[in-house]
């Protein structure tokens, strides 16, 4: 059986280093906001070529706090892609704001810049883009629209650690990059973790206060903050993995290239364009008979996933709020299938997946 993902195997190359950092942290006896978190923040900011990084408890918190920083009036609108993981949209609601869904480009699966302007109203305050599956959004037109209308830009980089657009890393185009280090992400911790990146020192300082009960100076609280701190143990693990992130991404890119060259054209493959350095958090194909294809793969020893089976606007939690259809997003959700593309997969396994697929 070829698994879709195996977190034990994926992490195995780092076991010895993980044990060392765990033991060091244990001996130091300092578990919250210490040396490990500072070191990781510095290294991750530098990796992204961003001015600052603040470690947080999760990717969702990174999105929530990034939006919270701006103190938009309640009911302000935020442009969000209709084709995303629900966390992006939840972050808007958790701030008392209104998400306005914009359809994706059917070829890239990312927000279609040509559809953004028609959704802007006098209440719009920000564009929250998502670099889905590890491919950057088309950032030039998006930042141009944001500038024209005076909107903030936040990037959901939960799937795009190390991905580039015109040579520049995601998380550096907007006011904030919001990252998740959920274990399956390209840079994954051994539990929940997240971070924001920014070039703006004032915003960075505010995020650091918001994550720590709104406090800059112990027992003095400036904001109605929360507790969303990256912890020392996870930061230690993340620093080790960060050293190998380029290698992890290179491996995933190599497997993606095998699919790209090997799969017959019955399957719609991700587009590959020179301006985009994709890191394939997910390698998806599309096929009109997706469910039958998935069952056939399983019968032939290949496990797959669907990202995602139900679009956010059709989720029970949100269906009352969006009473219209988003046909492009729905088409993607109906036809997409995620193939094995993990750091733990060997090339001969991917050859086997290609062989099975091409016999379908
Ligand atoms: C994983 C993910 C998140 C949420 O990250 P958590 O760390 O699980 O909170 C947000 N947005 C996208 C696009 C994601 O894939």
CSV table of C-alpha atoms and ligand atoms in Angstrom, one decimal:
chain,number,residue,atom,x,y,z
A,1,UNK,CA,0.0,0.0,0.0
A,2,UNK,CA,1.3,3.5,-0.9
A,3,UNK,CA,0.2,5.8,1.9
A,4,UNK,CA,-0.9,9.3,1.3
A,5,UNK,CA,1.2,10.6,4.1
A,6,UNK,CA,3.2,9.0,7.0
A,7,UNK,CA,4.2,11.5,9.7
A,8,UNK,CA,6.4,9.1,11.5
A,9,UNK,CA,8.4,8.3,8.4
A,10,UNK,CA,8.5,12.0,7.4
A,11,UNK,CA,10.0,12.9,10.7
A,12,UNK,CA,12.4,10.0,11.1
A,13,UNK,CA,15.4,11.7,9.5
A,14,UNK,CA,15.2,14.3,12.3
A,15,UNK,CA,14.6,12.0,15.3
A,16,UNK,CA,18.1,12.3,16.8
A,17,UNK,CA,18.2,16.1,16.5
A,18,UNK,CA,14.6,16.3,17.9
A,19,UNK,CA,15.7,14.3,20.9
A,20,UNK,CA,18.6,16.5,21.5
A,21,UNK,CA,16.6,19.8,21.4
A,22,UNK,CA,13.9,18.3,23.6
A,23,UNK,CA,16.4,17.2,26.2
A,24,UNK,CA,18.2,20.6,26.1
A,25,UNK,CA,14.8,22.4,26.6
A,26,UNK,CA,13.9,20.1,29.4
A,27,UNK,CA,17.2,20.7,31.2
A,28,UNK,CA,16.9,24.5,30.7
A,29,UNK,CA,13.4,24.5,32.3
A,30,UNK,CA,12.2,27.6,30.4
A,31,UNK,CA,9.1,26.6,28.3
A,32,UNK,CA,7.4,29.8,27.2
A,33,UNK,CA,8.9,32.6,25.0
A,34,UNK,CA,12.6,31.8,25.5
A,35,UNK,CA,15.7,31.2,23.4
A,36,UNK,CA,14.2,28.6,21.1
A,37,UNK,CA,11.3,30.8,20.1
A,38,UNK,CA,13.5,33.8,19.5
A,39,UNK,CA,16.0,31.8,17.5
A,40,UNK,CA,13.3,30.3,15.3
A,41,UNK,CA,11.6,33.6,14.7
A,42,UNK,CA,14.9,35.1,13.6
A,43,UNK,CA,15.7,32.2,11.3
A,44,UNK,CA,12.3,32.0,9.8
A,45,UNK,CA,12.2,35.8,9.1
A,46,UNK,CA,15.5,35.4,7.4
A,47,UNK,CA,14.4,32.3,5.4
A,48,UNK,CA,11.4,34.3,4.1
A,49,UNK,CA,13.5,37.5,3.6
A,50,UNK,CA,11.0,39.2,5.8
A,51,UNK,CA,11.8,41.9,8.4
A,52,UNK,CA,10.2,40.1,11.4
A,53,UNK,CA,8.5,36.9,12.4
A,54,UNK,CA,6.4,36.3,15.5
A,55,UNK,CA,5.7,32.7,16.6
A,56,UNK,CA,2.1,31.9,17.4
A,57,UNK,CA,0.0,28.9,18.5
A,58,UNK,CA,-1.5,28.0,15.2
A,59,UNK,CA,-2.1,29.1,11.6
A,60,UNK,CA,-5.7,30.0,12.4
A,61,UNK,CA,-4.4,32.3,15.2
A,62,UNK,CA,-1.9,33.9,12.8
A,63,UNK,CA,-4.8,34.8,10.5
A,64,UNK,CA,-7.0,36.0,13.3
A,65,UNK,CA,-4.3,38.2,14.9
A,66,UNK,CA,-3.2,39.6,11.6
A,67,UNK,CA,-6.7,40.9,10.9
A,68,UNK,CA,-7.1,42.0,14.6
A,69,UNK,CA,-4.1,44.3,14.4
A,70,UNK,CA,-5.9,46.7,12.0
A,71,UNK,CA,-8.9,47.2,14.3
A,72,UNK,CA,-11.3,47.4,11.3
A,73,UNK,CA,-14.8,48.6,12.2
A,74,UNK,CA,-17.2,45.8,12.9
A,75,UNK,CA,-18.9,44.7,9.7
A,76,UNK,CA,-16.0,45.7,7.5
A,77,UNK,CA,-15.6,43.4,4.5
A,78,UNK,CA,-12.6,41.2,3.7
A,79,UNK,CA,-12.1,39.7,0.2
A,80,UNK,CA,-11.3,36.0,0.5
A,81,UNK,CA,-11.1,33.2,-2.1
A,82,UNK,CA,-14.2,30.9,-2.3
A,83,UNK,CA,-11.8,28.0,-2.8
A,84,UNK,CA,-9.8,27.6,0.4
A,85,UNK,CA,-9.7,25.7,3.6
A,86,UNK,CA,-12.4,27.0,6.0
A,87,UNK,CA,-9.8,28.4,8.5
A,88,UNK,CA,-9.2,31.4,6.2
A,89,UNK,CA,-12.9,32.3,6.4
A,90,UNK,CA,-13.3,31.6,10.1
A,91,UNK,CA,-10.5,34.0,10.9
A,92,UNK,CA,-12.6,36.8,9.3
A,93,UNK,CA,-15.7,35.9,11.4
A,94,UNK,CA,-13.7,35.7,14.6
A,95,UNK,CA,-13.0,39.4,14.1
A,96,UNK,CA,-16.6,40.4,13.6
A,97,UNK,CA,-15.9,41.1,9.9
A,98,UNK,CA,-17.7,39.9,6.8
A,99,UNK,CA,-16.0,37.6,4.3
A,100,UNK,CA,-16.7,38.4,0.6
A,101,UNK,CA,-15.9,35.3,-1.4
A,102,UNK,CA,-14.2,35.7,-4.8
A,103,UNK,CA,-14.0,32.8,-7.3
A,104,UNK,CA,-10.7,31.3,-8.2
A,105,UNK,CA,-9.0,30.9,-11.6
A,106,UNK,CA,-9.9,27.4,-12.8
A,107,UNK,CA,-6.3,26.8,-13.9
A,108,UNK,CA,-4.3,27.9,-10.8
A,109,UNK,CA,-7.1,27.3,-8.2
A,110,UNK,CA,-6.0,30.6,-6.6
A,111,UNK,CA,-8.1,33.8,-6.3
A,112,UNK,CA,-8.8,35.3,-9.7
A,113,UNK,CA,-7.4,38.8,-9.7
A,114,UNK,CA,-9.8,39.8,-12.5
A,115,UNK,CA,-12.8,39.2,-10.2
A,116,UNK,CA,-11.6,41.1,-7.2
A,117,UNK,CA,-12.4,44.6,-8.2
A,118,UNK,CA,-16.1,43.9,-8.8
A,119,UNK,CA,-16.4,42.7,-5.2
A,120,UNK,CA,-15.0,45.8,-3.6
A,121,UNK,CA,-17.5,48.1,-1.8
A,122,UNK,CA,-17.1,51.1,0.5
A,123,UNK,CA,-16.9,48.6,3.4
A,124,UNK,CA,-13.9,46.6,2.0
A,125,UNK,CA,-10.8,46.9,4.1
A,126,UNK,CA,-8.6,44.0,3.2
A,127,UNK,CA,-7.8,41.3,0.7
A,128,UNK,CA,-6.9,37.9,2.3
A,129,UNK,CA,-5.3,35.8,-0.3
A,130,UNK,CA,-4.4,32.1,0.0
A,131,UNK,CA,-1.5,30.5,-1.8
A,132,UNK,CA,-3.3,27.2,-2.2
A,133,UNK,CA,-1.5,23.8,-2.6
A,134,UNK,CA,1.9,25.6,-2.5
A,135,UNK,CA,1.5,27.9,-5.5
A,136,UNK,CA,1.7,31.7,-5.0
A,137,UNK,CA,-1.3,33.8,-6.1
A,138,UNK,CA,-0.7,36.3,-8.9
A,139,UNK,CA,0.5,39.0,-6.6
A,140,UNK,CA,1.3,41.9,-9.0
A,141,UNK,CA,-2.3,42.6,-10.0
A,142,UNK,CA,-3.5,41.9,-6.4
A,143,UNK,CA,-1.1,44.4,-4.8
A,144,UNK,CA,-2.0,46.9,-7.5
A,145,UNK,CA,-5.7,46.7,-6.7
A,146,UNK,CA,-5.0,46.9,-3.0
A,147,UNK,CA,-2.9,50.1,-3.5
A,148,UNK,CA,-5.6,51.6,-5.7
A,149,UNK,CA,-8.3,51.1,-3.1
A,150,UNK,CA,-6.2,51.5,0.0
A,151,UNK,CA,-6.7,47.9,1.2
A,152,UNK,CA,-4.5,45.9,3.5
A,153,UNK,CA,-3.2,42.6,2.1
A,154,UNK,CA,-2.8,39.5,4.3
A,155,UNK,CA,-1.4,36.3,2.8
A,156,UNK,CA,-2.5,32.8,4.1
A,157,UNK,CA,0.8,31.0,3.6
A,158,UNK,CA,-0.3,27.8,5.5
A,159,UNK,CA,0.5,25.8,2.3
A,160,UNK,CA,3.3,27.8,0.8
A,161,UNK,CA,6.4,27.8,3.0
A,162,UNK,CA,9.2,28.7,0.6
A,163,UNK,CA,7.0,29.2,-2.5
A,164,UNK,CA,8.0,32.1,-4.7
A,165,UNK,CA,6.5,34.5,-7.2
A,166,UNK,CA,8.9,36.3,-9.5
A,167,UNK,CA,11.7,35.2,-7.2
A,168,UNK,CA,10.2,36.6,-4.0
A,169,UNK,CA,8.9,34.4,-1.3
A,170,UNK,CA,5.3,34.2,-0.2
A,171,UNK,CA,4.6,36.0,3.1
A,172,UNK,CA,6.5,39.1,1.9
A,173,UNK,CA,4.0,40.7,-0.5
A,174,UNK,CA,1.3,41.9,1.9
A,175,UNK,CA,1.2,43.6,5.3
A,176,UNK,CA,1.3,40.1,6.9
A,177,UNK,CA,2.1,36.5,6.0
A,178,UNK,CA,0.3,34.0,8.1
A,179,UNK,CA,1.9,30.6,8.5
A,180,UNK,CA,0.7,27.3,9.9
A,181,UNK,CA,3.2,24.6,11.1
A,182,UNK,CA,0.5,21.9,11.5
A,183,UNK,CA,2.4,18.6,11.3
A,184,UNK,CA,1.4,17.9,7.6
A,185,UNK,CA,2.5,21.3,6.3
A,186,UNK,CA,5.8,21.5,4.3
A,187,UNK,CA,7.3,23.0,7.5
A,188,UNK,CA,5.5,21.0,10.1
A,189,UNK,CA,5.9,20.8,13.9
A,190,UNK,CA,5.1,17.9,16.2
A,191,UNK,CA,1.9,19.5,17.3
A,192,UNK,CA,0.1,22.8,16.6
A,193,UNK,CA,2.2,25.9,15.8
A,194,UNK,CA,2.0,29.0,13.6
A,195,UNK,CA,3.6,32.4,12.9
A,196,UNK,CA,3.3,35.7,11.2
A,197,UNK,CA,5.9,37.5,9.0
A,198,UNK,CA,5.9,41.2,8.4
A,199,UNK,CA,8.2,44.1,7.4
A,200,UNK,CA,6.4,46.5,9.6
A,201,UNK,CA,8.0,46.9,13.0
A,202,UNK,CA,4.9,48.5,14.6
A,203,UNK,CA,2.6,45.7,13.5
A,204,UNK,CA,5.2,43.1,14.6
A,205,UNK,CA,5.3,44.7,18.1
A,206,UNK,CA,1.5,44.7,18.2
A,207,UNK,CA,1.2,41.0,17.3
A,208,UNK,CA,3.7,40.2,20.0
A,209,UNK,CA,1.6,42.0,22.5
A,210,UNK,CA,-1.7,40.5,21.2
A,211,UNK,CA,-0.3,36.9,21.5
A,212,UNK,CA,0.6,37.5,25.1
A,213,UNK,CA,-2.6,38.9,26.8
A,214,UNK,CA,-2.1,42.3,25.1
A,215,UNK,CA,1.0,42.9,27.2
A,216,UNK,CA,4.4,44.3,26.2
A,217,UNK,CA,5.5,44.8,29.8
A,218,UNK,CA,4.7,42.0,32.2
A,219,UNK,CA,1.4,42.6,34.1
A,220,UNK,CA,0.7,45.8,32.0
A,221,UNK,CA,-2.0,45.2,29.4
A,222,UNK,CA,-2.5,47.5,26.5
A,223,UNK,CA,-4.9,45.5,24.3
A,224,UNK,CA,-7.6,42.9,24.8
A,225,UNK,CA,-5.1,40.2,23.9
A,226,UNK,CA,-5.2,36.5,23.9
A,227,UNK,CA,-2.8,33.6,24.6
A,228,UNK,CA,-1.4,32.4,21.4
A,229,UNK,CA,2.3,31.8,22.0
A,230,UNK,CA,4.5,29.4,20.1
A,231,UNK,CA,6.1,27.1,22.7
A,232,UNK,CA,9.7,26.4,23.3
A,233,UNK,CA,9.6,22.7,22.5
A,234,UNK,CA,7.8,23.1,19.2
A,235,UNK,CA,10.1,26.1,18.3
A,236,UNK,CA,13.1,23.8,18.9
A,237,UNK,CA,11.7,21.1,16.5
A,238,UNK,CA,10.8,23.8,13.9
A,239,UNK,CA,14.4,25.2,13.8
A,240,UNK,CA,15.7,21.7,13.0
A,241,UNK,CA,13.2,21.2,10.3
A,242,UNK,CA,13.7,24.7,8.9
A,243,UNK,CA,17.3,23.8,8.1
A,244,UNK,CA,15.9,21.1,5.8
A,245,UNK,CA,12.9,22.9,4.4
A,246,UNK,CA,14.6,23.6,1.0
A,247,UNK,CA,15.5,19.9,0.8
A,248,UNK,CA,11.9,18.9,1.6
A,249,UNK,CA,10.5,21.3,-1.0
A,250,UNK,CA,13.1,20.1,-3.6
A,251,UNK,CA,12.0,16.5,-2.9
A,252,UNK,CA,8.3,17.4,-3.4
A,253,UNK,CA,9.1,19.4,-6.5
A,254,UNK,CA,10.9,16.4,-7.9
A,255,UNK,CA,8.0,14.1,-7.3
A,256,UNK,CA,5.6,16.7,-8.8
A,257,UNK,CA,7.8,16.8,-11.9
A,258,UNK,CA,7.5,13.0,-12.2
A,259,UNK,CA,3.7,13.3,-12.2
A,260,UNK,CA,3.9,16.3,-14.6
A,261,UNK,CA,6.0,14.4,-17.2
A,262,UNK,CA,4.5,10.9,-16.6
A,263,UNK,CA,0.8,11.3,-16.3
A,264,UNK,CA,-1.3,11.1,-19.4
A,265,UNK,CA,-3.4,14.0,-20.4
A,266,UNK,CA,-6.7,12.5,-19.3
A,267,UNK,CA,-5.8,14.1,-15.9
A,268,UNK,CA,-5.8,17.9,-15.5
A,269,UNK,CA,-2.5,18.6,-13.9
A,270,UNK,CA,-1.3,21.7,-12.0
A,271,UNK,CA,-0.1,24.4,-14.3
A,272,UNK,CA,3.7,25.1,-14.3
A,273,UNK,CA,4.7,28.6,-15.2
A,274,UNK,CA,8.2,30.3,-15.1
A,275,UNK,CA,7.2,33.1,-12.7
A,276,UNK,CA,6.1,30.6,-10.1
A,277,UNK,CA,8.2,28.4,-7.8
A,278,UNK,CA,5.7,26.0,-6.5
A,279,UNK,CA,6.3,23.9,-3.3
A,280,UNK,CA,3.4,21.3,-3.7
A,281,UNK,CA,2.1,21.2,-0.3
A,282,UNK,CA,-0.5,19.2,-2.2
A,283,UNK,CA,-0.2,17.8,-5.7
A,284,UNK,CA,-3.7,17.6,-7.1
A,285,UNK,CA,-5.1,16.4,-10.4
A,286,UNK,CA,-8.6,16.8,-11.6
A,287,UNK,CA,-10.8,14.3,-13.3
A,288,UNK,CA,-14.6,14.2,-14.1
A,289,UNK,CA,-14.9,10.7,-12.4
A,290,UNK,CA,-12.9,11.6,-9.4
A,291,UNK,CA,-14.7,9.3,-6.9
A,292,UNK,CA,-14.4,6.3,-9.2
A,293,UNK,CA,-10.8,7.1,-9.8
A,294,UNK,CA,-10.1,7.4,-6.1
A,295,UNK,CA,-11.7,4.0,-5.5
A,296,UNK,CA,-9.8,2.4,-8.3
A,297,UNK,CA,-6.5,3.8,-6.9
A,298,UNK,CA,-7.3,2.3,-3.5
A,299,UNK,CA,-8.1,-1.1,-5.0
A,300,UNK,CA,-4.6,-0.9,-6.6
A,301,UNK,CA,-2.8,0.0,-3.4
A,302,UNK,CA,-2.7,3.8,-3.6
A,303,UNK,CA,-4.2,6.0,-1.0
A,304,UNK,CA,-5.2,9.6,-1.9
A,305,UNK,CA,-7.0,12.5,-0.3
A,306,UNK,CA,-9.5,15.2,-1.3
A,307,UNK,CA,-8.6,18.8,-0.6
A,308,UNK,CA,-11.4,19.6,-0.1
A,309,UNK,CA,-14.6,17.5,-0.4
A,310,UNK,CA,-17.0,20.3,0.5
A,311,UNK,CA,-16.4,24.0,-0.3
A,312,UNK,CA,-16.7,26.5,2.7
A,313,UNK,CA,-19.9,28.1,1.5
A,314,UNK,CA,-21.6,24.7,1.5
A,315,UNK,CA,-20.4,23.8,5.0
A,316,UNK,CA,-23.2,23.4,7.6
A,317,UNK,CA,-21.5,26.1,9.7
A,318,UNK,CA,-21.6,28.7,6.9
A,319,UNK,CA,-24.4,27.8,4.5
A,320,UNK,CA,-26.8,30.3,6.0
A,321,UNK,CA,-24.3,33.1,5.3
A,322,UNK,CA,-23.7,32.4,1.6
A,323,UNK,CA,-26.9,31.8,-0.2
A,324,UNK,CA,-25.4,31.8,-3.7
A,325,UNK,CA,-23.4,29.3,-5.7
A,326,UNK,CA,-19.7,29.6,-6.5
A,327,UNK,CA,-19.6,27.3,-9.6
A,328,UNK,CA,-15.8,27.4,-10.2
A,329,UNK,CA,-15.1,26.5,-6.6
A,330,UNK,CA,-17.8,23.8,-6.7
A,331,UNK,CA,-16.3,22.3,-9.9
A,332,UNK,CA,-12.9,22.1,-8.3
A,333,UNK,CA,-14.2,20.5,-5.2
A,334,UNK,CA,-16.1,18.0,-7.3
A,335,UNK,CA,-13.2,16.9,-9.4
A,336,UNK,CA,-10.0,17.4,-7.4
A,337,UNK,CA,-7.9,14.5,-6.1
A,338,UNK,CA,-4.6,14.8,-4.1
A,339,UNK,CA,-1.9,12.3,-4.9
A,340,UNK,CA,1.0,11.2,-2.6
A,341,UNK,CA,3.7,13.8,-2.7
A,342,UNK,CA,5.3,13.7,0.8
A,343,UNK,CA,9.0,14.0,1.8
A,344,UNK,CA,8.5,10.3,3.0
A,345,UNK,CA,7.7,9.0,-0.6
A,346,UNK,CA,10.4,7.4,-2.7
A,347,UNK,CA,10.6,7.9,-6.5
A,348,UNK,CA,9.7,4.3,-7.3
A,349,UNK,CA,6.5,4.7,-5.3
A,350,UNK,CA,5.5,7.7,-7.4
A,351,UNK,CA,6.4,5.7,-10.6
A,352,UNK,CA,4.0,3.1,-9.4
A,353,UNK,CA,1.2,5.7,-8.8
A,354,UNK,CA,1.8,7.0,-12.3
A,355,UNK,CA,1.6,3.5,-13.8
A,356,UNK,CA,-1.7,2.8,-11.9
A,357,UNK,CA,-3.2,6.1,-12.9
A,358,UNK,CA,-2.2,5.8,-16.6
A,359,UNK,CA,-4.0,2.4,-16.7
A,360,UNK,CA,-7.3,3.9,-15.5
B,1,LIG,C1,-3.7,24.4,7.6
B,1,LIG,C2,-4.4,25.7,7.1
B,1,LIG,C3,-4.8,26.7,8.0
B,1,LIG,C4,-4.9,26.6,9.5
B,1,LIG,O1,-3.7,26.2,10.1
B,1,LIG,P1,-3.8,25.6,11.6
B,1,LIG,O2,-2.4,25.6,12.1
B,1,LIG,O3,-4.3,24.2,11.5
B,1,LIG,O4,-4.6,26.5,12.4
B,1,LIG,C5,-5.2,27.9,7.4
B,1,LIG,N1,-5.3,28.1,6.1
B,1,LIG,C6,-5.0,27.1,5.2
B,1,LIG,C7,-5.0,27.4,3.8
B,1,LIG,C8,-4.5,25.9,5.7
B,1,LIG,O5,-4.1,24.9,4.8
